[in-house]
Structures are given as structure tokens and as C-alpha cells.
Amino acid sequence: MYYPRLKDLRQDRDLGQKEIAAYLGIDQRVYSNYEIGKREIPTRFVIALADYYKTTTDYILGRTNNP
């Protein structure tokens, strides 16, 4: 699955992949694979990122356009 909103949310806040990966406690390459859809993002990371970005998991997953 492709997660374009992960990149959009990150770039809107002028953050790098390394910063988000550090927040999640993972390697930057792993996080990069989530952004481009090479790996499925675990639910716990979707929840953590929704909290971090103050949005919903549905928005991150593309189920709604309402952040």
C-alpha cells in the first residue's frame, strides 16, 4: 500500500525522514519504505504518527480527506 500522506504531512512541517524515523524508533530506510509503499506500515506506527501530526489514522490511510 502506498501512503502519500505520510510524505505530505512530513514535508508540510519541514521534517526529514530521519527525524520521523527517530520519533518512531526505527531506521530511516525502514521509514522510507513505508512512505513509498514498499512495506506495510504497522498499525502502532500509524497511530503514533496520527498523534504526532494531530490528525486521524483515517486521514493518513487515505480513507478521508478531512484531517
mmCIF file of C-alpha atoms in Angstrom:
data_model
loop_
_atom_site.group_PDB
_atom_site.id
_atom_site.type_symbol
_atom_site.label_atom_id
_atom_site.label_comp_id
_atom_site.label_asym_id
_atom_site.label_seq_id
_atom_site.Cartn_x
_atom_site.Cartn_y
_atom_site.Cartn_z
ATOM 1 C CA MET A 1 0.000 0.000 0.000
ATOM 2 C CA TYR A 2 1.190 3.493 -0.869
ATOM 3 C CA TYR A 3 0.997 6.213 1.817
ATOM 4 C CA PRO A 4 1.397 9.579 0.053
ATOM 5 C CA ARG A 5 0.048 11.491 3.025
ATOM 6 C CA LEU A 6 2.992 10.435 5.175
ATOM 7 C CA LYS A 7 5.328 12.364 2.920
ATOM 8 C CA ASP A 8 2.926 15.313 2.622
ATOM 9 C CA LEU A 9 2.486 15.610 6.398
ATOM 10 C CA ARG A 10 6.230 15.361 6.959
ATOM 11 C CA GLN A 11 7.145 17.914 4.301
ATOM 12 C CA ASP A 12 4.422 20.338 5.412
ATOM 13 C CA ARG A 13 6.297 20.538 8.718
ATOM 14 C CA ASP A 14 9.748 20.758 7.100
ATOM 15 C CA LEU A 15 10.836 17.478 8.674
ATOM 16 C CA GLY A 16 13.211 14.884 7.289
ATOM 17 C CA GLN A 17 12.689 11.162 7.196
ATOM 18 C CA LYS A 18 15.435 10.753 9.806
ATOM 19 C CA GLU A 19 13.508 12.875 12.298
ATOM 20 C CA ILE A 20 10.300 10.884 11.882
ATOM 21 C CA ALA A 21 12.186 7.595 11.955
ATOM 22 C CA ALA A 22 13.882 8.658 15.201
ATOM 23 C CA TYR A 23 10.485 9.543 16.692
ATOM 24 C CA LEU A 24 9.242 6.048 15.807
ATOM 25 C CA GLY A 25 12.475 4.410 16.964
ATOM 26 C CA ILE A 26 13.258 2.876 13.581
ATOM 27 C CA ASP A 27 15.883 3.236 10.865
ATOM 28 C CA GLN A 28 15.367 5.925 8.226
ATOM 29 C CA ARG A 29 15.444 3.323 5.439
ATOM 30 C CA VAL A 30 12.564 1.437 7.041
ATOM 31 C CA TYR A 31 10.532 4.636 7.302
ATOM 32 C CA SER A 32 11.333 5.473 3.678
ATOM 33 C CA ASN A 33 9.931 2.096 2.649
ATOM 34 C CA TYR A 34 6.667 2.966 4.425
ATOM 35 C CA GLU A 35 6.386 6.286 2.592
ATOM 36 C CA ILE A 36 6.904 4.767 -0.840
ATOM 37 C CA GLY A 37 4.783 1.712 -0.169
ATOM 38 C CA LYS A 38 7.497 -0.930 -0.260
ATOM 39 C CA ARG A 39 6.498 -2.074 3.224
ATOM 40 C CA GLU A 40 3.185 -2.109 5.032
ATOM 41 C CA ILE A 41 3.241 0.310 7.955
ATOM 42 C CA PRO A 42 2.383 -1.314 11.292
ATOM 43 C CA THR A 43 -0.786 -0.113 12.992
ATOM 44 C CA ARG A 44 1.138 1.112 16.031
ATOM 45 C CA PHE A 45 3.146 3.471 13.816
ATOM 46 C CA VAL A 46 0.033 4.767 12.054
ATOM 47 C CA ILE A 47 -1.442 5.572 15.474
ATOM 48 C CA ALA A 48 1.804 7.177 16.676
ATOM 49 C CA LEU A 49 2.026 9.325 13.548
ATOM 50 C CA ALA A 50 -1.610 10.384 13.803
ATOM 51 C CA ASP A 51 -0.894 11.537 17.355
ATOM 52 C CA TYR A 52 2.329 13.250 16.290
ATOM 53 C CA TYR A 53 0.685 15.120 13.400
ATOM 54 C CA LYS A 54 -2.539 15.700 15.358
ATOM 55 C CA THR A 55 -4.668 14.080 12.672
ATOM 56 C CA THR A 56 -6.586 10.841 12.298
ATOM 57 C CA THR A 57 -5.438 7.420 11.231
ATOM 58 C CA ASP A 58 -8.143 7.506 8.544
ATOM 59 C CA TYR A 59 -6.560 10.629 7.072
ATOM 60 C CA ILE A 60 -3.101 9.043 6.990
ATOM 61 C CA LEU A 61 -4.522 5.915 5.369
ATOM 62 C CA GLY A 62 -6.425 7.925 2.744
ATOM 63 C CA ARG A 63 -9.869 6.882 3.985
ATOM 64 C CA THR A 64 -10.938 10.503 4.403
ATOM 65 C CA ASN A 65 -9.872 13.895 3.122
ATOM 66 C CA ASN A 66 -10.696 15.564 6.417
ATOM 67 C CA PRO A 67 -7.532 15.837 8.506
#
